[in-house]
XYZ file of C-alpha atoms in Angstrom:
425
model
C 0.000 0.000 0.000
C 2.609 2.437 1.048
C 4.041 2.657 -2.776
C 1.043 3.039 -4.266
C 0.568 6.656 -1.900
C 3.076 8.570 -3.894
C 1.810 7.479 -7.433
C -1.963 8.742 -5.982
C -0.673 12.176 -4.766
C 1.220 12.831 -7.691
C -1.575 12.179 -9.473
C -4.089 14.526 -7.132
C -1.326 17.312 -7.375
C -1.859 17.191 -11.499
C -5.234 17.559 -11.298
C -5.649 20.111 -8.971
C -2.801 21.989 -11.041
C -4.791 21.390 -13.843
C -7.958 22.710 -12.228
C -6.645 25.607 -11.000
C -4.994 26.273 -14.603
C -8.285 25.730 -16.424
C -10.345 27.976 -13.645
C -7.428 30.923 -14.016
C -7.260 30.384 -18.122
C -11.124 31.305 -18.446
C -10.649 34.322 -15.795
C -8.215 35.845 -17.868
C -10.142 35.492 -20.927
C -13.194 36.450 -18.886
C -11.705 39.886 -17.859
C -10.317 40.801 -21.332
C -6.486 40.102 -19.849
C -5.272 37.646 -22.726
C -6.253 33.914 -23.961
C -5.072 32.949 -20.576
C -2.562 30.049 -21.603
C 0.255 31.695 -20.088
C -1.190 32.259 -16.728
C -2.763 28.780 -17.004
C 0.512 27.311 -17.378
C 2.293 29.224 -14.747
C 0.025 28.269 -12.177
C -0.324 24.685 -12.981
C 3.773 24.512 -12.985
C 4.096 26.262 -9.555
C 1.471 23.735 -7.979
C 2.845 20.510 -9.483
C 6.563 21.169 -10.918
C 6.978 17.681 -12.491
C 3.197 18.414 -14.308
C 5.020 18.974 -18.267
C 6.773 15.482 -17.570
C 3.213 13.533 -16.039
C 1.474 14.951 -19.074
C 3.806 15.164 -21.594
C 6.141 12.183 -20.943
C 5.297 8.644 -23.032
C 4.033 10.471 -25.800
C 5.946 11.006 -29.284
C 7.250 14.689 -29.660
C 9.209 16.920 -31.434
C 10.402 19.939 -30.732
C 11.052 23.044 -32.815
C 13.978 25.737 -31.897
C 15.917 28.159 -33.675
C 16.178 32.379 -33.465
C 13.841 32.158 -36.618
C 10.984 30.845 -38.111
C 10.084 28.487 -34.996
C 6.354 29.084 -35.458
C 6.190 28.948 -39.024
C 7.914 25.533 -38.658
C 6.001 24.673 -35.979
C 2.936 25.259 -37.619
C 4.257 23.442 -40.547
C 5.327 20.267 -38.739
C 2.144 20.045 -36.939
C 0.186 20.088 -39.829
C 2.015 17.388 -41.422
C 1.657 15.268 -38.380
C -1.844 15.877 -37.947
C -2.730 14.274 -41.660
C -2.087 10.998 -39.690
C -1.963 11.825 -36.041
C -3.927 13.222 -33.227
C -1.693 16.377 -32.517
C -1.480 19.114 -29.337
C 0.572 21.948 -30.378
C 1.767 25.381 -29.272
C 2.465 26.670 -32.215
C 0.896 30.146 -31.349
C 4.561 30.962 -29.803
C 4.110 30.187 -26.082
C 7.229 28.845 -26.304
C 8.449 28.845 -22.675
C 7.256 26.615 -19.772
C 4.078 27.845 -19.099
C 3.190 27.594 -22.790
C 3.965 24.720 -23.299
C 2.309 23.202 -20.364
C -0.893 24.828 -21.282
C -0.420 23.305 -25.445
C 0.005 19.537 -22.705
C -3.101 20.601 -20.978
C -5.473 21.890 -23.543
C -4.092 18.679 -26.198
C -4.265 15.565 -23.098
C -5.866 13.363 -25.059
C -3.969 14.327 -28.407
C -1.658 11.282 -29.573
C 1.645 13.374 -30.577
C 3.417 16.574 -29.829
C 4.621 19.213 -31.970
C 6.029 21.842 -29.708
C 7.792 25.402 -30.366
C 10.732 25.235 -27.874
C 12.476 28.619 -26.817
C 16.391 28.173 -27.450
C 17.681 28.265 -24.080
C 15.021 26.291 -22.618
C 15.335 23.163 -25.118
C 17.735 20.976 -22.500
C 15.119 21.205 -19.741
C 12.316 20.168 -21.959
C 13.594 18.065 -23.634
C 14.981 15.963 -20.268
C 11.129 16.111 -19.348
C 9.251 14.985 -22.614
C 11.966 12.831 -23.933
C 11.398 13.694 -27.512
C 11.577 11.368 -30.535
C 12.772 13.895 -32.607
C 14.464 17.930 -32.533
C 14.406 20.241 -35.598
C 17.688 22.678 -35.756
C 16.720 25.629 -37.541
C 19.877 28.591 -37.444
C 21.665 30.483 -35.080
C 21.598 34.259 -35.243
C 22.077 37.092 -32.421
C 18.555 37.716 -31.326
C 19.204 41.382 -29.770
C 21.862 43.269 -29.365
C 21.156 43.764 -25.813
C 21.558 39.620 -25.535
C 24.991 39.442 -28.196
C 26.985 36.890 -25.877
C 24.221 35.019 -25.594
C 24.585 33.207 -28.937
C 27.531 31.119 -28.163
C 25.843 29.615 -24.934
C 22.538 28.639 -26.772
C 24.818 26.592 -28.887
C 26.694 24.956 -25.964
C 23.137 24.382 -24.759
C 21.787 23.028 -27.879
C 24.858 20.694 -28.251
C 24.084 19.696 -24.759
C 20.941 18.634 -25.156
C 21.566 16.580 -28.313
C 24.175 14.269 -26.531
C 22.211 13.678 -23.441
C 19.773 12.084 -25.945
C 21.972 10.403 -28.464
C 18.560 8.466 -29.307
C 16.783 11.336 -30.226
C 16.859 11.938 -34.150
C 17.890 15.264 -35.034
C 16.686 17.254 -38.050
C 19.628 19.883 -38.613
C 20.081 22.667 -41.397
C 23.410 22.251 -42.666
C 23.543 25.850 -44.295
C 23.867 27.623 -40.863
C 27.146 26.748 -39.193
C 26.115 27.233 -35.878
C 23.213 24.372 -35.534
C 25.860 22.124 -37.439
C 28.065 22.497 -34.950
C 24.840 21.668 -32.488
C 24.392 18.189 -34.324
C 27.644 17.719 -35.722
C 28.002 15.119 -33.224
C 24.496 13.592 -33.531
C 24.400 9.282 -34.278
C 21.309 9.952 -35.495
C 20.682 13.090 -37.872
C 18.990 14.309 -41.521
C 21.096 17.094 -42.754
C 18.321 19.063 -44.368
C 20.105 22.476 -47.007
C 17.180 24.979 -45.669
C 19.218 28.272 -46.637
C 20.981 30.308 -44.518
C 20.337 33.685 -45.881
C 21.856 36.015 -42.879
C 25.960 35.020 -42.441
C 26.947 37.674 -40.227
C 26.619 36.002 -36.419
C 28.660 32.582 -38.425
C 31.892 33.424 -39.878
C 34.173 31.564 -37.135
C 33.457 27.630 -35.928
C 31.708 27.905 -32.561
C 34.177 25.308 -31.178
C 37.606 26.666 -32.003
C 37.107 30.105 -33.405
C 38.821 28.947 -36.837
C 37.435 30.910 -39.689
C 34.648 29.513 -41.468
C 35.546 30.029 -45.386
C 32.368 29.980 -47.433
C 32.121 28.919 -51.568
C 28.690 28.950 -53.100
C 27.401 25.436 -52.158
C 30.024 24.450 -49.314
C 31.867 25.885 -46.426
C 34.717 24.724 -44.021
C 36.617 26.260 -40.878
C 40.224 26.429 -41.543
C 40.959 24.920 -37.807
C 40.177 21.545 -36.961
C 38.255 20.435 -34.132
C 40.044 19.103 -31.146
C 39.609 15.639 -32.092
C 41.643 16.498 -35.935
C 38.356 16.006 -37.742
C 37.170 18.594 -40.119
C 34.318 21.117 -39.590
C 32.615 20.962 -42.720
C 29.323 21.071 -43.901
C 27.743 17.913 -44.338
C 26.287 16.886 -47.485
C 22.084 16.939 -47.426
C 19.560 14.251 -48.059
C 17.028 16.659 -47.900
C 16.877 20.410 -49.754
C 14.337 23.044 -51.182
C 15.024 25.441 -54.215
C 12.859 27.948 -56.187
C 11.238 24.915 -58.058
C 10.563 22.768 -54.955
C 11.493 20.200 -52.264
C 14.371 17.415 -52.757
C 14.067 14.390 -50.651
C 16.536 11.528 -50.442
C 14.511 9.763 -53.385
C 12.505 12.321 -55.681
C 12.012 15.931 -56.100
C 7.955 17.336 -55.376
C 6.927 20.822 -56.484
C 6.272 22.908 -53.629
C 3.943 25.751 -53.539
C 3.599 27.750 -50.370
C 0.949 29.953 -49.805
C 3.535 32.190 -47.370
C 6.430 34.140 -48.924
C 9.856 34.103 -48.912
C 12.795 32.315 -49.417
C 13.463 31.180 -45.594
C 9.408 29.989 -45.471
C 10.576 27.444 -48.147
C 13.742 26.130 -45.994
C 11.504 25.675 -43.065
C 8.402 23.656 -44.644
C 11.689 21.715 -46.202
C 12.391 21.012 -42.379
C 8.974 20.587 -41.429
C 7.928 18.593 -44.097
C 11.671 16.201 -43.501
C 10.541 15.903 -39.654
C 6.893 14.656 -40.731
C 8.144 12.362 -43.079
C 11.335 10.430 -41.225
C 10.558 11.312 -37.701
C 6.571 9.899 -37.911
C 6.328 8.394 -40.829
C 3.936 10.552 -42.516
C 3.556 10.445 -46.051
C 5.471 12.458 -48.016
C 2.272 14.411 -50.060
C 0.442 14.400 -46.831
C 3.154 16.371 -45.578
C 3.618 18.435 -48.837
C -0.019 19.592 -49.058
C 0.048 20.199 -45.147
C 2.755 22.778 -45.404
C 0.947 24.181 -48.743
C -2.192 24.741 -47.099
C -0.461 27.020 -43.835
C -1.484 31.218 -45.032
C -0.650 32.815 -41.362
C 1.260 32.416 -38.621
C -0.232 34.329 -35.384
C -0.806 37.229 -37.520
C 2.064 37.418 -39.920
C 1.484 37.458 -43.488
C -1.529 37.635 -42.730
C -3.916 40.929 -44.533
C -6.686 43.081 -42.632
C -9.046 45.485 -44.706
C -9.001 49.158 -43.276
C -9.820 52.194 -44.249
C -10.627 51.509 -48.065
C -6.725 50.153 -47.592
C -5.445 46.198 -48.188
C -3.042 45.801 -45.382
C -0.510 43.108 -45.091
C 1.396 42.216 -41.527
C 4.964 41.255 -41.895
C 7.319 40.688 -38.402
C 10.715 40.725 -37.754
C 12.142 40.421 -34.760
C 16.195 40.380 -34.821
C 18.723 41.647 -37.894
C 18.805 38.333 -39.967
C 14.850 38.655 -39.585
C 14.255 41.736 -40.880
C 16.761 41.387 -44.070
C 14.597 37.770 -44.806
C 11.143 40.291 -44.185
C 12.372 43.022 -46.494
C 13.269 40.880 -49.005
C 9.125 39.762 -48.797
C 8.129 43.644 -48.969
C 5.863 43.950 -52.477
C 7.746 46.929 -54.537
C 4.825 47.289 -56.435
C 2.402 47.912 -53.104
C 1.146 51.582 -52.613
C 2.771 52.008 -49.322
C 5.196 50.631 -46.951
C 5.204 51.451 -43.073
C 8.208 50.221 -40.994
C 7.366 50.250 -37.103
C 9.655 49.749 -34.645
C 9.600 49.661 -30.857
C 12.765 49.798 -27.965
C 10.790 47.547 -25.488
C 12.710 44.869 -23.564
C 10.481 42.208 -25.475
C 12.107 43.828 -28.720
C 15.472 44.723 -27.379
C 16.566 48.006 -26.123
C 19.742 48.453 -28.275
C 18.846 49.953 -31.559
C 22.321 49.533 -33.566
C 20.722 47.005 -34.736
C 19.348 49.122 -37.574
C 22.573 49.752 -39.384
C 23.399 45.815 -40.003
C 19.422 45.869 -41.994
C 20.317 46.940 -45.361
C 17.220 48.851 -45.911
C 17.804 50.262 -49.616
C 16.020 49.669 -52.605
C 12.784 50.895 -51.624
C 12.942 53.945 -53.767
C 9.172 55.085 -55.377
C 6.896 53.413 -52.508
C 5.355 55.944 -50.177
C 7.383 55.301 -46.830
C 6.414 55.996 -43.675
C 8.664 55.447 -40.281
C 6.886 54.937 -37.731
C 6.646 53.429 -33.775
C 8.111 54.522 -30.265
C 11.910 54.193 -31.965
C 10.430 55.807 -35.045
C 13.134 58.462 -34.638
C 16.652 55.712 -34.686
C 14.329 54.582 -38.015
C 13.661 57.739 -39.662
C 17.856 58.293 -39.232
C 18.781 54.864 -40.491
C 16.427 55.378 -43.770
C 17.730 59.268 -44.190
C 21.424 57.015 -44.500
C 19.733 54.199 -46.895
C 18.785 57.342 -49.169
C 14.985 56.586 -48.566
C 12.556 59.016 -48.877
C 10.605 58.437 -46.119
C 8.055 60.512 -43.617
C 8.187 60.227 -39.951
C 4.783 59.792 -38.252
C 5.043 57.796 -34.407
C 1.837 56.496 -34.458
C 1.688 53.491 -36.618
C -2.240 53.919 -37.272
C -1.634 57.606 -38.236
C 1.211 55.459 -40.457
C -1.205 54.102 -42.456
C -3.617 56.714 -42.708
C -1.349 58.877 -43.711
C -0.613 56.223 -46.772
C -2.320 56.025 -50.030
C -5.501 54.090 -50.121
C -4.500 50.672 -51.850
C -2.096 47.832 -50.752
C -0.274 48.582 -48.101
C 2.710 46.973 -46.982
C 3.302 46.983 -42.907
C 6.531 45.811 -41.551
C 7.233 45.947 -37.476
C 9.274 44.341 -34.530
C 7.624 42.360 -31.707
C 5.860 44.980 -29.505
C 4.970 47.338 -32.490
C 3.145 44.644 -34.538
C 1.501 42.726 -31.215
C 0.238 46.818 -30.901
C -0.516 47.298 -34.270
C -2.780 44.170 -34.785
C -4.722 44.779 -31.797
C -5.631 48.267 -32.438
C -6.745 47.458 -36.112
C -8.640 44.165 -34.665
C -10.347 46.504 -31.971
C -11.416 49.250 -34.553
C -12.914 46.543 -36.951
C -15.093 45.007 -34.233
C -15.682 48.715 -33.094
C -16.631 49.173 -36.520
């Protein structure tokens, strides 16, 4: 009798945890505060602490990290999954603890995982759920604010991957940094995703060597510490302009979101699906086809007799991958950003974006760091007007398609206030 007691209370302590989760999710959404997963999450953690393990562990997972493109992925690979699978997700971008307790929570009775995992945070979840399989997306500094942090994360990320040498690991060999992560790995798909920002990746992360780059190859000049070479590894799986290249055919690939990193991540995704759960490969294909927005991004609101598309960018290598996805031909462009911590208080940021070539489109600058903008774009030789408020932005634009582009905090703003008008409308 006495070993059954432990197995019973840990058992009562998850479901009053997830009781008290549940009753403080639907308060918050009650009271206008937010969906309420985060605050679900937290409080069901800080009542039972081993809660992401009891209802996450035994289940297949995978988990989904990178500085970019983790919820595009995500929302890919779950998807994919789900043409053959039973699937709780977070792919909304709770991608801490508490959100991704509250994905376990809301998704009990789902079958799989498919979880967004923040960076730093990947070796503790990963201990707890076990997974069956990580995707490696790239490496990039995140804000300037954070620059050491980059070579940690990878020590972190390597970390992880040998303390589950079972674990298969679905790597992009472009970026330099996450090959170094899986370099190591028994059991990895080297997937050629692109790897279209080089600036945070020009030494090995394990020696400091220089990494020499020709078009389709690079190599460090030092060897590791072992006298192998630090090369990239030759891909089974790939994307180009035409479409995806798996270890035995090549499949068109038409994505209904832009850009040339969108197509490196489905080829991720869709490589995860396929060897990782044994989905089939046009399942997974048509899956990744069908996904048009991401939390918001890409995604285009009617206001104001004016067709307005969302773009986000959060970090350098993000907003050169976002500007390349601005329309030249669109009537306007607004650029918003913010100096919140969410988005990074440094703002030198702005001179590693290359923001030329947007000469003839009606520019406006435009959020609370409006200002370090309107400088940066006087520099690029962009004609540009400075107006802080983003909806004033966009009034103050051409009726016609309209072409908004904004960090964290100024597009989280931005959406809300045009969501609040329309139902106000």
């Amino acid at each position: 009798m006495s070993f059954r007691v432990p197995g019973a209370l840990r058992k009562l302590r998850t479901t009053t945890a997830t009781t008290a989760a549940k009753l403080a999710t639907t308060a918050s959404r009650a009271t206008g505060r937010g969906a309420g997963g985060m605050i679900g999450g937290l409080i069901a953690n800080a009542i039972d602490p081993s809660i992401m393990t009891n209802l996450g562990g035994g289940r297949p997972a995978v988990l989904v990290t990178g500085t970019n493109g983790k919820s595009t992925t995500t929302r890919m690979l779950a998807a994919a999954v789900r043409a053959e699978h039973t699937v709780a997700t977070n792919d909304g971008g709770d991608n801490m603890d508490a959100g991704i307790i509250s994905a376990l929570m809301a998704g009990k009775d789902a079958s799989h995982l498919v979880l967004e995992v923040d960076e730093l945070h990947v070796p503790h979840v990963a201990d707890n759920l076990n997974p069956q399989a990580l995707v490696l997306l790239n490496l990039t500094r995140d804000q300037l604010d954070r620059v050491g942090e980059i070579n940690k994360i990878e020590r972190a990320l390597r970390g992880a991957v040998e303390a589950h040498p079972d674990m298969l690991v679905i790597a992009n060999c472009d970026d330099v940094l996450m090959t170094s992560v899986a370099y190591d790995a028994k059991n990895v798909i080297w997937v050629s995703a692109g790897a279209g920002w080089l600036g945070d990746s020009v030494t090995c992360p394990r020696t400091g060597g220089h990494v020499v780059r020709t078009e389709d190859d690079w190599y460090a000049v030092k060897p590791l510490a072992d006298g192998r070479e630090f090369r990239r590894p030759q891909p089974t799986w790939g994307v180009d302009k035409h479409g995806i290249i798996t270890p035995t055919a090549k499949r068109p690939l038409n994505l209904a979101l832009p850009g040339r990193a969108n197509r490196g991540n489905a080829a991720q995704a869709i490589a995860a699906a396929v060897a990782g759960f044994g989905v089939d490969l046009d399942k997974a294909i048509a899956a990744a086809e069908s996904i048009d927005d991401v939390a918001g991004r890409y995604s285009t609101i009617h206001w104001r007799g004016r067709e307005i598309r969302l773009l986000l960018a959060k970090n350098p290598a993000g907003w050169q991958e976002a500007l390349s996805m601005v329309d030249r031909s669109a009537d306007g462009l607004v650029i918003a950003t913010n100096g919140q911590v969410a988005d990074g208080i440094d703002m030198s940021w702005l001179w590693d974006v290359k923001f030329e070539g947007f000469n003839g489109l009606s520019v406006k600058a435009a959020g609370e760091r409006g200002t370090d903008l309107a400088v940066r774009l006087v520099y690029a030789d962009i004609s540009h007007e400075l107006i802080p408020d983003p909806l004033d932005a966009l009034a103050a634009c051409p009726e016609g398609r309209i072409e908004v582009l904004a960090n964290y905090t100024a597009f989280r703003d931005l959406k809300k206030a045009l969501s609040k008008e329309a139902t106000n409308a």
